[in-house]
């Protein structure tokens, strides 16, 4: 009460006429310094004139040469109106430089307008512009409190209470959402324009959008050149696309695991069909509707989400972000329980989904099957691989199943080939890689994270890891000669994915994390420094787009198949790439896609693109020391095979 009374007394004491009538005669006798002192006291103060359309305005400054008979106020034209005026100005016939300058100097054509008003009838309030700045935060604060009260109801619908309330809000925040001033943002902006600080400066203006911009070749190169952080750090991207990226991998993983165990005899194609039906956006939007996410989503009320299809797509993305948030703060088990409750309303069906059986090989030997090693040459050989990687399988037949190629017929040792395991292993690798990138690359948007993940989880990288581990030596084939078999890149990649699945089934996800921490994630630094996160075709297209002529449609590279030779099961394609009618590269491969990649790589090596030179200079300047260390390590690795021969000599 005392504080309120003090404020009221202050307002009453300050409520005086800007120019009191009884003081006019005395004020006219003031010297210039006295006028300046009084103007400085009033400058930045809120003044009011009852009866005017704009009753409250900001006293900005005293115009030179006047004696308080008038004062100056700055206001801002509405942005749409300014755009219309600029468009009208552009449509005018050609004008002289002097005429254009006069038009631009008109108040009606300017964004910031200066208005001189008579001081008669204006009253001082004693309130400064900073009070208005703080007052306009009240609608934002009120909205924040009300929204988080609503999120408590969402906790009940989910069946999980978030400890980090900001994480839940982030999961509900659509990329179109921007912080506004509550239900009447236009009124609040008018108040800020009329009564707030004229040109508020809060430091570097780039800070407000430096983490939001994600388009443009320069932004792409800048972000993708950043190395991962050793310690987890919070992201400054304030919408749910990153959480959606994580949640998508979690949903795909949960679906793949449950389908794999519940349908032990279904082939890879059938499992993929069922998974697609569950994880498609149309179905996820239905699950989001069960949680009433459309009532909790934060998004801009514009034309983007007016159509039902767009809103449902946004709801599906929001659902994935929510699953990602539950996985991040809670656990995989919490995400699994939530997903299961939403999939099935019937308790019996839900119990079947959540409590799936063990793998058939585990059911045959509940404790372990390592006693079979003594009687099986195949299993005896696999113990060498176990010793090499330092992991002893409880059920070693799972490892044998992972290394059994599709050409091998059904046998009682493995009960089938590795195609089903390859289906499961792909989803496991996607989840582990996604979580790692989400945590260690906080400044990367969803698209940038996808590029990094594609460089990790692809046939080329997987085949390279499989070859380094010597998996091709342990592959189980139908070749009875037991000669070493040269495996294709795709087959080697499938072997690795199957091994990941066997490791997960026999152990748990923690073992897969450790394996990828050792064999995959250290390669990210090399991919970033060498810019291998981008495939040759995309890189060539970006280089060609930078050569576009202003005002014209950009030229893009065109690919043409020149030759196809060989039988249907072993064809070789020859593809050439053309830019502006000129052939710039040529490539060969077992498929058209690989041949196009080869042609693009050939063009990048032969054609001197300015963009490629710029990217190399950028990386060289930024990571000069790291590149030296990487090249030195590569030279050491190349010398290692030669050293024993020299020693023998």
mmCIF file of N, CA and C in Angstrom, residues 465-517:
data_model
loop_
_atom_site.group_PDB
_atom_site.id
_atom_site.type_symbol
_atom_site.label_atom_id
_atom_site.label_comp_id
_atom_site.label_asym_id
_atom_site.label_seq_id
_atom_site.Cartn_x
_atom_site.Cartn_y
_atom_site.Cartn_z
ATOM 1 N N UNK A 465 33.982 -49.005 -43.071
ATOM 2 C CA UNK A 465 34.141 -49.494 -41.695
ATOM 3 C C UNK A 465 34.148 -51.020 -41.676
ATOM 4 N N UNK A 466 33.228 -51.630 -42.439
ATOM 5 C CA UNK A 466 33.163 -53.100 -42.493
ATOM 6 C C UNK A 466 34.469 -53.685 -43.019
ATOM 7 N N UNK A 467 35.045 -53.019 -44.019
ATOM 8 C CA UNK A 467 36.302 -53.510 -44.595
ATOM 9 C C UNK A 467 37.445 -53.362 -43.602
ATOM 10 N N UNK A 468 37.473 -52.248 -42.865
ATOM 11 C CA UNK A 468 38.527 -52.041 -41.869
ATOM 12 C C UNK A 468 38.450 -53.075 -40.746
ATOM 13 N N UNK A 469 37.222 -53.508 -40.411
ATOM 14 C CA UNK A 469 37.044 -54.521 -39.368
ATOM 15 C C UNK A 469 37.218 -55.939 -39.907
ATOM 16 N N UNK A 470 37.388 -56.072 -41.227
ATOM 17 C CA UNK A 470 37.585 -57.384 -41.832
ATOM 18 C C UNK A 470 36.342 -58.241 -41.866
ATOM 19 N N UNK A 471 35.175 -57.641 -41.954
ATOM 20 C CA UNK A 471 33.925 -58.407 -41.937
ATOM 21 C C UNK A 471 33.788 -59.306 -43.155
ATOM 22 N N UNK A 472 34.388 -58.893 -44.280
ATOM 23 C CA UNK A 472 34.253 -59.695 -45.494
ATOM 24 C C UNK A 472 34.889 -61.081 -45.325
ATOM 25 N N UNK A 473 35.853 -61.210 -44.425
ATOM 26 C CA UNK A 473 36.501 -62.506 -44.198
ATOM 27 C C UNK A 473 35.601 -63.478 -43.439
ATOM 28 N N UNK A 474 34.595 -62.926 -42.736
ATOM 29 C CA UNK A 474 33.724 -63.777 -41.920
ATOM 30 C C UNK A 474 32.333 -63.943 -42.532
ATOM 31 N N UNK A 475 32.120 -63.389 -43.729
ATOM 32 C CA UNK A 475 30.814 -63.520 -44.380
ATOM 33 C C UNK A 475 30.531 -64.983 -44.703
ATOM 34 N N UNK A 476 29.326 -65.429 -44.395
ATOM 35 C CA UNK A 476 28.913 -66.818 -44.628
ATOM 36 C C UNK A 476 28.202 -66.889 -45.971
ATOM 37 N N UNK A 477 28.804 -67.557 -46.930
ATOM 38 C CA UNK A 477 28.255 -67.657 -48.282
ATOM 39 C C UNK A 477 27.984 -69.129 -48.607
ATOM 40 N N UNK A 478 27.442 -69.365 -49.805
ATOM 41 C CA UNK A 478 27.187 -70.749 -50.256
ATOM 42 C C UNK A 478 28.349 -71.297 -51.079
ATOM 43 N N UNK A 479 29.484 -70.589 -51.054
ATOM 44 C CA UNK A 479 30.669 -71.042 -51.784
ATOM 45 C C UNK A 479 31.402 -72.098 -50.944
ATOM 46 N N UNK A 480 31.406 -73.324 -51.387
ATOM 47 C CA UNK A 480 31.988 -74.426 -50.618
ATOM 48 C C UNK A 480 33.506 -74.489 -50.739
ATOM 49 N N UNK A 481 34.073 -73.703 -51.650
ATOM 50 C CA UNK A 481 35.534 -73.713 -51.797
ATOM 51 C C UNK A 481 36.225 -72.930 -50.682
ATOM 52 N N UNK A 482 35.448 -72.120 -49.962
ATOM 53 C CA UNK A 482 35.959 -71.310 -48.844
ATOM 54 C C UNK A 482 37.039 -70.331 -49.282
ATOM 55 N N UNK A 483 36.970 -69.908 -50.549
ATOM 56 C CA UNK A 483 37.897 -68.888 -51.017
ATOM 57 C C UNK A 483 37.393 -67.511 -50.607
ATOM 58 N N UNK A 484 38.270 -66.541 -50.382
ATOM 59 C CA UNK A 484 37.816 -65.184 -50.046
ATOM 60 C C UNK A 484 37.000 -64.588 -51.192
ATOM 61 N N UNK A 485 35.878 -64.002 -50.855
ATOM 62 C CA UNK A 485 34.956 -63.473 -51.861
ATOM 63 C C UNK A 485 35.017 -61.948 -51.841
ATOM 64 N N UNK A 486 35.123 -61.342 -53.033
ATOM 65 C CA UNK A 486 35.092 -59.881 -53.130
ATOM 66 C C UNK A 486 33.634 -59.423 -53.088
ATOM 67 N N UNK A 487 33.286 -58.698 -52.044
ATOM 68 C CA UNK A 487 31.905 -58.262 -51.852
ATOM 69 C C UNK A 487 31.715 -56.844 -52.370
ATOM 70 N N UNK A 488 30.535 -56.586 -52.915
ATOM 71 C CA UNK A 488 30.199 -55.252 -53.403
ATOM 72 C C UNK A 488 30.015 -54.300 -52.225
ATOM 73 N N UNK A 489 30.047 -53.001 -52.530
ATOM 74 C CA UNK A 489 29.893 -51.977 -51.487
ATOM 75 C C UNK A 489 28.578 -52.130 -50.744
ATOM 76 N N UNK A 490 27.485 -52.372 -51.478
ATOM 77 C CA UNK A 490 26.168 -52.519 -50.854
ATOM 78 C C UNK A 490 26.138 -53.736 -49.929
ATOM 79 N N UNK A 491 26.757 -54.832 -50.339
ATOM 80 C CA UNK A 491 26.764 -56.046 -49.509
ATOM 81 C C UNK A 491 27.559 -55.822 -48.229
ATOM 82 N N UNK A 492 28.692 -55.125 -48.336
ATOM 83 C CA UNK A 492 29.485 -54.817 -47.146
ATOM 84 C C UNK A 492 28.707 -53.922 -46.185
ATOM 85 N N UNK A 493 27.994 -52.926 -46.750
ATOM 86 C CA UNK A 493 27.185 -52.035 -45.908
ATOM 87 C C UNK A 493 26.078 -52.811 -45.202
ATOM 88 N N UNK A 494 25.460 -53.754 -45.923
ATOM 89 C CA UNK A 494 24.413 -54.591 -45.308
ATOM 90 C C UNK A 494 24.984 -55.455 -44.187
ATOM 91 N N UNK A 495 26.207 -55.945 -44.379
ATOM 92 C CA UNK A 495 26.859 -56.736 -43.329
ATOM 93 C C UNK A 495 27.016 -55.918 -42.051
ATOM 94 N N UNK A 496 27.440 -54.665 -42.211
ATOM 95 C CA UNK A 496 27.643 -53.823 -41.035
ATOM 96 C C UNK A 496 26.319 -53.531 -40.336
ATOM 97 N N UNK A 497 25.279 -53.189 -41.109
ATOM 98 C CA UNK A 497 23.974 -52.914 -40.501
ATOM 99 C C UNK A 497 23.432 -54.147 -39.782
ATOM 100 N N UNK A 498 23.634 -55.323 -40.358
ATOM 101 C CA UNK A 498 23.188 -56.562 -39.710
ATOM 102 C C UNK A 498 23.957 -56.804 -38.419
ATOM 103 N N UNK A 499 25.250 -56.503 -38.441
ATOM 104 C CA UNK A 499 26.048 -56.654 -37.221
ATOM 105 C C UNK A 499 25.539 -55.718 -36.121
ATOM 106 N N UNK A 500 25.187 -54.470 -36.502
ATOM 107 C CA UNK A 500 24.644 -53.509 -35.527
ATOM 108 C C UNK A 500 23.368 -54.069 -34.906
ATOM 109 N N UNK A 501 22.503 -54.671 -35.729
ATOM 110 C CA UNK A 501 21.259 -55.255 -35.216
ATOM 111 C C UNK A 501 21.559 -56.405 -34.259
ATOM 112 N N UNK A 502 22.505 -57.268 -34.619
ATOM 113 C CA UNK A 502 22.864 -58.389 -33.746
ATOM 114 C C UNK A 502 23.429 -57.891 -32.418
ATOM 115 N N UNK A 503 24.230 -56.827 -32.482
ATOM 116 C CA UNK A 503 24.801 -56.249 -31.262
ATOM 117 C C UNK A 503 23.701 -55.697 -30.357
ATOM 118 N N UNK A 504 22.709 -55.039 -30.965
ATOM 119 C CA UNK A 504 21.590 -54.494 -30.179
ATOM 120 C C UNK A 504 20.739 -55.610 -29.566
ATOM 121 N N UNK A 505 20.438 -56.655 -30.347
ATOM 122 C CA UNK A 505 19.583 -57.745 -29.854
ATOM 123 C C UNK A 505 20.278 -58.502 -28.721
ATOM 124 N N UNK A 506 21.562 -58.764 -28.885
ATOM 125 C CA UNK A 506 22.281 -59.560 -27.889
ATOM 126 C C UNK A 506 22.662 -58.726 -26.662
ATOM 127 N N UNK A 507 22.996 -57.470 -26.867
ATOM 128 C CA UNK A 507 23.412 -56.603 -25.752
ATOM 129 C C UNK A 507 22.325 -55.559 -25.512
ATOM 130 N N UNK A 508 22.623 -54.300 -25.856
ATOM 131 C CA UNK A 508 21.629 -53.237 -25.763
ATOM 132 C C UNK A 508 22.124 -52.043 -26.572
ATOM 133 N N UNK A 509 21.378 -50.941 -26.488
ATOM 134 C CA UNK A 509 21.693 -49.759 -27.298
ATOM 135 C C UNK A 509 23.002 -49.106 -26.858
ATOM 136 N N UNK A 510 23.382 -49.290 -25.606
ATOM 137 C CA UNK A 510 24.616 -48.682 -25.104
ATOM 138 C C UNK A 510 25.834 -49.234 -25.842
ATOM 139 N N UNK A 511 25.821 -50.526 -26.167
ATOM 140 C CA UNK A 511 26.925 -51.131 -26.924
ATOM 141 C C UNK A 511 27.019 -50.517 -28.324
ATOM 142 N N UNK A 512 25.858 -50.243 -28.925
ATOM 143 C CA UNK A 512 25.851 -49.635 -30.263
ATOM 144 C C UNK A 512 26.411 -48.219 -30.192
ATOM 145 N N UNK A 513 26.034 -47.473 -29.141
ATOM 146 C CA UNK A 513 26.591 -46.130 -28.944
ATOM 147 C C UNK A 513 28.117 -46.189 -28.881
ATOM 148 N N UNK A 514 28.637 -47.117 -28.099
ATOM 149 C CA UNK A 514 30.091 -47.235 -27.948
ATOM 150 C C UNK A 514 30.757 -47.603 -29.272
ATOM 151 N N UNK A 515 30.158 -48.540 -30.000
ATOM 152 C CA UNK A 515 30.718 -48.960 -31.286
ATOM 153 C C UNK A 515 30.788 -47.785 -32.259
ATOM 154 N N UNK A 516 29.713 -46.998 -32.340
ATOM 155 C CA UNK A 516 29.698 -45.877 -33.284
ATOM 156 C C UNK A 516 30.585 -44.730 -32.802
ATOM 157 N N UNK A 517 30.736 -44.582 -31.486
ATOM 158 C CA UNK A 517 31.667 -43.578 -30.965
ATOM 159 C C UNK A 517 33.097 -43.874 -31.389
#
